[in-house]
Coordinates of C-alpha atoms in Angstrom, one line a residue:
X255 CA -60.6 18.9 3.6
X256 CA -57.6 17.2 4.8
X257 CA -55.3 18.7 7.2
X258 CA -51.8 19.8 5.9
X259 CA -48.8 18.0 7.0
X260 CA -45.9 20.5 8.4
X261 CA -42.8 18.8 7.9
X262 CA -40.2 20.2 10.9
X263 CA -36.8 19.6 10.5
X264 CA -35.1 17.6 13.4
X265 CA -32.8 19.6 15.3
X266 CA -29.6 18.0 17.0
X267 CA -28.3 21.0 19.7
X268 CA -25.6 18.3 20.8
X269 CA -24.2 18.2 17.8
X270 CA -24.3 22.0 17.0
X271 CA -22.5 22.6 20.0
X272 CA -20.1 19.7 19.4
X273 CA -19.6 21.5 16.0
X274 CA -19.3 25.0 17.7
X275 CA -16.4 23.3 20.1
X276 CA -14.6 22.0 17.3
X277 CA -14.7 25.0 15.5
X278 CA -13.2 26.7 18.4
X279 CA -10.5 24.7 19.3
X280 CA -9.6 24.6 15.6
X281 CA -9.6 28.6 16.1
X282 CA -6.8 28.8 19.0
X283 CA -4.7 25.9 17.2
X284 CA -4.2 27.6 13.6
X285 CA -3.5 30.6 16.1
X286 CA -0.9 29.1 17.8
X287 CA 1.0 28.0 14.9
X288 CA 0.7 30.5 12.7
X289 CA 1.2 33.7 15.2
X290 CA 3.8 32.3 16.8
X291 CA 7.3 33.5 15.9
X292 CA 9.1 30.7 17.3
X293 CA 7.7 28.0 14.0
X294 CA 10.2 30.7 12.3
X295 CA 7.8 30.4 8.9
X296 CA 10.3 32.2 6.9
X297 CA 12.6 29.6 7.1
X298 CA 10.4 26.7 6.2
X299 CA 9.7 28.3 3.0
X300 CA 13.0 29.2 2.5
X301 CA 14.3 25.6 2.5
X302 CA 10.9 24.1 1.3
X303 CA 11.3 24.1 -2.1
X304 CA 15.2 24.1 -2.3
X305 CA 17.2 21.8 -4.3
X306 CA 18.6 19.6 -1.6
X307 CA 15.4 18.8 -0.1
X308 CA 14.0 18.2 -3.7
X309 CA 17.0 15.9 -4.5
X310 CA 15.8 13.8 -1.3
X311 CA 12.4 13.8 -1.6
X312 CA 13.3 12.1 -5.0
X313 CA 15.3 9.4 -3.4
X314 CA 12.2 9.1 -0.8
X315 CA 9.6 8.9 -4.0
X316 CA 12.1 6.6 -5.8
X317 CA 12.0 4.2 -2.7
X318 CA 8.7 3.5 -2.4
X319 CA 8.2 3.0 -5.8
X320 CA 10.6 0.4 -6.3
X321 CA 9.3 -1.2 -2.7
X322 CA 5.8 -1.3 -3.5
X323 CA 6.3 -3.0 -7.0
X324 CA 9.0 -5.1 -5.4
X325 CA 7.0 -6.2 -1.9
X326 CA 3.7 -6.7 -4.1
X327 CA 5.1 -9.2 -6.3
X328 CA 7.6 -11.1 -3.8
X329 CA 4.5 -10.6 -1.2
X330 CA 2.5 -11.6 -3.8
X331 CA 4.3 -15.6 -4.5
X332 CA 4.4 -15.8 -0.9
X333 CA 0.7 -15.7 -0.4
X334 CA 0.4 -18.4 -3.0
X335 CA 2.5 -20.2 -1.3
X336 CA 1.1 -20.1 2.3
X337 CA -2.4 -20.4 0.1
X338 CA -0.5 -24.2 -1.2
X339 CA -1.7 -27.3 -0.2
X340 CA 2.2 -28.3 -0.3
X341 CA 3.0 -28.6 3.3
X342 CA 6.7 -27.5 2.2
X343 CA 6.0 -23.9 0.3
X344 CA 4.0 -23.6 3.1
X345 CA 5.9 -23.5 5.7
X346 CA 8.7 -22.1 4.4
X347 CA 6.4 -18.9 3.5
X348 CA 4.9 -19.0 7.3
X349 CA 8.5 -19.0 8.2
X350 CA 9.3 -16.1 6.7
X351 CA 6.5 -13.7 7.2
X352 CA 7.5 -14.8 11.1
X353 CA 10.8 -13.9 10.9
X354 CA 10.7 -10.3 8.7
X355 CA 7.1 -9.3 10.8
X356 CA 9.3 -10.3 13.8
X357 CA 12.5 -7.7 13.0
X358 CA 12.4 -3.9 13.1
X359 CA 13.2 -2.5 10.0
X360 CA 16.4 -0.7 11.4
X361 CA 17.8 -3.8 12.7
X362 CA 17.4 -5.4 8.9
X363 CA 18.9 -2.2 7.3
X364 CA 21.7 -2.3 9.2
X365 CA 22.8 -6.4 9.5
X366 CA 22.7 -6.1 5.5
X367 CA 24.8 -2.8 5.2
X368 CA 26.8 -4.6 7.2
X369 CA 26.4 -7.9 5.4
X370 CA 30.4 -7.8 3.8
X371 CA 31.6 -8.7 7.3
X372 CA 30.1 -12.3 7.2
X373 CA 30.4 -12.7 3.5
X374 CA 33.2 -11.3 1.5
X375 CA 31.4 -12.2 -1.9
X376 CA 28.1 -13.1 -3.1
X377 CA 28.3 -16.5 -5.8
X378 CA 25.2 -17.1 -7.9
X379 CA 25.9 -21.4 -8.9
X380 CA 24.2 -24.4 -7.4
X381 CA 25.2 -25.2 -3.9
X382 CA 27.5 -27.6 -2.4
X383 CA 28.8 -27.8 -6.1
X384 CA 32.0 -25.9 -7.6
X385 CA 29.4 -24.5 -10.5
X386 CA 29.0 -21.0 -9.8
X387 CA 28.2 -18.3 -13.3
X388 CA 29.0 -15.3 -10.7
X389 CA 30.9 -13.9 -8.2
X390 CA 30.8 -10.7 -6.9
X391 CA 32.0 -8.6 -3.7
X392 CA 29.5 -7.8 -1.2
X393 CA 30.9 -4.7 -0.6
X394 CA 30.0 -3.3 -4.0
X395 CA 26.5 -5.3 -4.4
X396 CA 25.1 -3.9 -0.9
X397 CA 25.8 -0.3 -1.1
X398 CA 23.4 2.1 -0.1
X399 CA 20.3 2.1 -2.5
X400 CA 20.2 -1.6 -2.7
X401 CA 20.3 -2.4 0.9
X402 CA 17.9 0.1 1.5
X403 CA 15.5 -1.2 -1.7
X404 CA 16.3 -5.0 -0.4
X405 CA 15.7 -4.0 3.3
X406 CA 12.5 -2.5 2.5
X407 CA 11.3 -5.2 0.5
X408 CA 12.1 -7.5 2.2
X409 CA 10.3 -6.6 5.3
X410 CA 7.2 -5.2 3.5
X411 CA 6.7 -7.8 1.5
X412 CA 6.0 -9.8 4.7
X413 CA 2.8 -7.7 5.5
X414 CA 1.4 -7.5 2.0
X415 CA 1.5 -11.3 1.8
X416 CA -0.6 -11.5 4.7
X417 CA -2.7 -8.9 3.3
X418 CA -3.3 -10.9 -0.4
X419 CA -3.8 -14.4 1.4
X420 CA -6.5 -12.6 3.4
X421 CA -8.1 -11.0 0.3
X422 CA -7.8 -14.6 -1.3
X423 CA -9.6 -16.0 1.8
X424 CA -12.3 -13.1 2.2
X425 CA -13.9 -14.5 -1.4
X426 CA -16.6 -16.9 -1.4
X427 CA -15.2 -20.6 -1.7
X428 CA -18.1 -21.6 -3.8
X429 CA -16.4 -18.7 -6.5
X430 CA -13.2 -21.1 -6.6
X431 CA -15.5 -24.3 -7.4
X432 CA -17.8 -22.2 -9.9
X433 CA -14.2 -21.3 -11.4
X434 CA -12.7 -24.9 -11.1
X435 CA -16.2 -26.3 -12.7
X436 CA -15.3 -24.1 -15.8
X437 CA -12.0 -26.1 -16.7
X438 CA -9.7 -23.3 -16.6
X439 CA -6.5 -23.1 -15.7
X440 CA -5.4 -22.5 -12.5
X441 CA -3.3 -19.5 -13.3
X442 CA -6.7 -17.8 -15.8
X443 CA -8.8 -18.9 -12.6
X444 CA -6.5 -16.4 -10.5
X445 CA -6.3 -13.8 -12.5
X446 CA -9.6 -14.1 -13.9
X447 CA -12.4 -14.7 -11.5
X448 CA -10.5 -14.5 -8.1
X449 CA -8.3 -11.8 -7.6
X450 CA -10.8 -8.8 -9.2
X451 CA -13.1 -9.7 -6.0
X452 CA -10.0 -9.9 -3.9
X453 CA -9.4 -6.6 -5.0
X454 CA -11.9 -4.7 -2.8
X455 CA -10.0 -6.3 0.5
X456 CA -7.4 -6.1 -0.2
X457 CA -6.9 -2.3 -1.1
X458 CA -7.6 -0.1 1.5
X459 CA -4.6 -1.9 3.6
X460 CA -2.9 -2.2 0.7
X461 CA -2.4 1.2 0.1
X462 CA -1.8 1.7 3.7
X463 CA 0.7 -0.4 3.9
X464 CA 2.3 1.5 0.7
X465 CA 1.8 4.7 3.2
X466 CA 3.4 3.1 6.2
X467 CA 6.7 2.4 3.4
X468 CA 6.4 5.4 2.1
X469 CA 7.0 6.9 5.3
X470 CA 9.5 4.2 6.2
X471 CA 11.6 5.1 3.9
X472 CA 12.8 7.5 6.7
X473 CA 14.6 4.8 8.7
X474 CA 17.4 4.0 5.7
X475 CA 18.8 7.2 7.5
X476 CA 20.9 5.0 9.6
X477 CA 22.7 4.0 6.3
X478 CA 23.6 7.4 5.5
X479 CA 22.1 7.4 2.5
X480 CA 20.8 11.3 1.2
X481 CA 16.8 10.3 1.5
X482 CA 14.5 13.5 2.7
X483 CA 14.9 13.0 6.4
X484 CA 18.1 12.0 6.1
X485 CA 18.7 15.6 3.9
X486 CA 17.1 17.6 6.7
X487 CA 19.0 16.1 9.5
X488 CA 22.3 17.4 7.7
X489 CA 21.0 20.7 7.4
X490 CA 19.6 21.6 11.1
X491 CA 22.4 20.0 12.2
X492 CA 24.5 22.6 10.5
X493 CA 21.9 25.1 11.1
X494 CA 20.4 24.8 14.3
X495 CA 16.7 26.1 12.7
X496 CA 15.6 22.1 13.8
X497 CA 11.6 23.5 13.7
X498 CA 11.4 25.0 10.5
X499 CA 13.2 21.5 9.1
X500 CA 11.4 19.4 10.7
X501 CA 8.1 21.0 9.6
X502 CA 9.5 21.0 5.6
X503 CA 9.8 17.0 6.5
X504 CA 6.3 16.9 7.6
X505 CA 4.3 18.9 5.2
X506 CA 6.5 16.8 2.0
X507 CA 5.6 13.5 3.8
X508 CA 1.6 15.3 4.1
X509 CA 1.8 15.6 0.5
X510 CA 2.8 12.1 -0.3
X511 CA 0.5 10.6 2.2
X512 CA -2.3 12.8 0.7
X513 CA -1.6 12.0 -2.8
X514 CA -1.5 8.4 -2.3
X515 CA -4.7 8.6 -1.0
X516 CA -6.0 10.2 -3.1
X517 CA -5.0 7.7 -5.8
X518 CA -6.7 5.0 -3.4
X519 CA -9.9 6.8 -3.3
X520 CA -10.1 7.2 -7.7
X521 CA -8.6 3.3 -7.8
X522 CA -11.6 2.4 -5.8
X523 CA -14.4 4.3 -7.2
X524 CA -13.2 2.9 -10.6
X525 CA -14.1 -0.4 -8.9
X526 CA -17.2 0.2 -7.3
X527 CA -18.2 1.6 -10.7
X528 CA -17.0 -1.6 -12.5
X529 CA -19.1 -3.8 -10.3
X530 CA -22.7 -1.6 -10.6
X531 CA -22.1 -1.9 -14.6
X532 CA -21.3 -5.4 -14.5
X533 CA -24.6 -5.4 -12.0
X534 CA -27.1 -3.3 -14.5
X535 CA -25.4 -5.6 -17.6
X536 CA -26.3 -8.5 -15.8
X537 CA -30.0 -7.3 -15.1
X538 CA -30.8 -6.0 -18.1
X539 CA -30.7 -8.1 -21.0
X540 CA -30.9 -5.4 -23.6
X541 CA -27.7 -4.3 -23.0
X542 CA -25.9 -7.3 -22.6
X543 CA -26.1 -9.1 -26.2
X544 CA -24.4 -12.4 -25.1
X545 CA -27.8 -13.2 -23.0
X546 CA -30.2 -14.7 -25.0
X547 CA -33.9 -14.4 -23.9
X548 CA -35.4 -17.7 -23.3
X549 CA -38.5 -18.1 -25.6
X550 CA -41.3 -20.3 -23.1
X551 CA -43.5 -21.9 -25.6
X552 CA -47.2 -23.6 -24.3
X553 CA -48.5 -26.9 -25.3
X554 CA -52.1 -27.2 -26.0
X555 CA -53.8 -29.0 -23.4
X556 CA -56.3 -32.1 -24.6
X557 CA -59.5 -32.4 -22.1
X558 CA -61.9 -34.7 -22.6
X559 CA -65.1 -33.5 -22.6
X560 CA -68.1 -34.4 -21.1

């Protein structure tokens, strides 16, 4: 008879006692923090949920909304542009992703908030002409939720065009002749064939970059505008329970980060699901009635015979 096979599992001690470290250090941190008198707990959820911090974790949510939609399209054109074979929208794209990538985002925020110093009023017309079908004063166009929305466009939009073009450059080139080959236009071809496999690049640092905004959005501060961290400045200064605050601050901005995430993860399972449909279509005629099965038919073969 043949002798039975015992199957023994593989043990790793390494790892269960990396495990068993982990675990422990884990064990005196959550200690630390939540024993410890000094976080002053009751306070956090005093102010956690309170209107003033909800009012500026709107503004903050409001923010990044309008950024992202804004930086992806602006960032958006300028990858097309730096993806031109004119040398001019070229360069002038290259020029400014080097110039916003270059500046903080604090310095931006506050040249435009202070932009009514070197221009009393903002004329929409054709230059070096007197034609101009607006005029208005800087003052009231750059107040403080557009120069924070144009601040944070503009420099964001820098990094997301750099993140399209290389999504646009990580697909195959032979996809853009198979595309070009099929006589469609060049805005379909985008849209159509390109960009869905540009998609898989170019969203996990997309939505980081939406991440890093959304927690950007802490720097318009400096304009005095009521945005969450600007809200819980105000109040610790008039409080002097800075911990507590700070920690309200940090679990909101945990939220957001986590839910954006988590919006990330579902956008890209829905993708990777696309693609293994589009896959088992592909390979299986039955289910794909647009693929007709290619009848092979035999000749009858004449030999001479003997």
């Amino acid at each position: 008879m043949p002798s039975t096979i015992k199957v023994v599992p593989a043990r790793y001690p390494l790892r269960t006692l990396g495990a068993v470290v982990a675990l422990f250090v884990l064990a005196i941190v959550v200690q630390s923090v939540a024993f410890n008198p000094r976080w002053e707990w009751s306070v956090f959820a005093r102010w956690f949920f309170d209107p003033v911090i909800l009012e500026g974790l709107a503004q903050t949510l409001l923010l990044t909304l309008i950024g992202t939609v804004l930086s992806v399209a602006f960032g958006g054109l300028l990858a097309l542009a730096r993806l031109s074979s004119s040398w001019l929208l070229n360069s002038l794209a290259w020029s400014y992703i080097w110039l916003f990538r270059s500046l903080p985002l604090i310095v931006v925020l506050i040249i435009l908030y202070n932009f009514s110093y070197l221009y009393d009023t903002l004329s929409i017309g054709i230059p070096f002409t007197q034609i101009q079908w607006g005029s208005y004063q800087t003052i009231n166009v750059l107040g403080q939720f557009s120069t924070a929305v144009v601040g944070l466009t503009l420099v964001q939009s820098a990094y997301t065009a750099e993140i399209i073009r290389g999504g646009f450059l990580g697909v195959d080139h032979g996809q853009y002749e198979a595309a070009a080959a099929l006589g469609l236009p060049a805005w379909r071809r985008t849209v159509r064939i390109i960009l869905p496999q540009a998609l898989r690049t170019i969203l996990p640092s997309g939505f980081n970059e939406i991440i890093s905004l959304a927690k950007g959005t802490a720097m318009v501060y400096v304009l005095a505008m009521p945005e969450l961290f600007y809200t819980i400045q105000m109040i610790y200064n008039r409080t002097q329970e800075v911990i507590p605050l700070l920690m309200v601050g940090a679990v909101w901005y945990l939220v957001i980060t986590s839910v954006l995430s988590l919006i990330q993860h579902l956008v890209e399972r829905w993708l990777a699901r696309s693609e293994r449909r589009s896959a088992i279509n592909q390979q299986n005629p039955a289910r794909n009635p647009s693929r007709q099965p290619v009848l092979q038919t035999q000749e009858a073969a004449h030999v001479p015979l003997p």
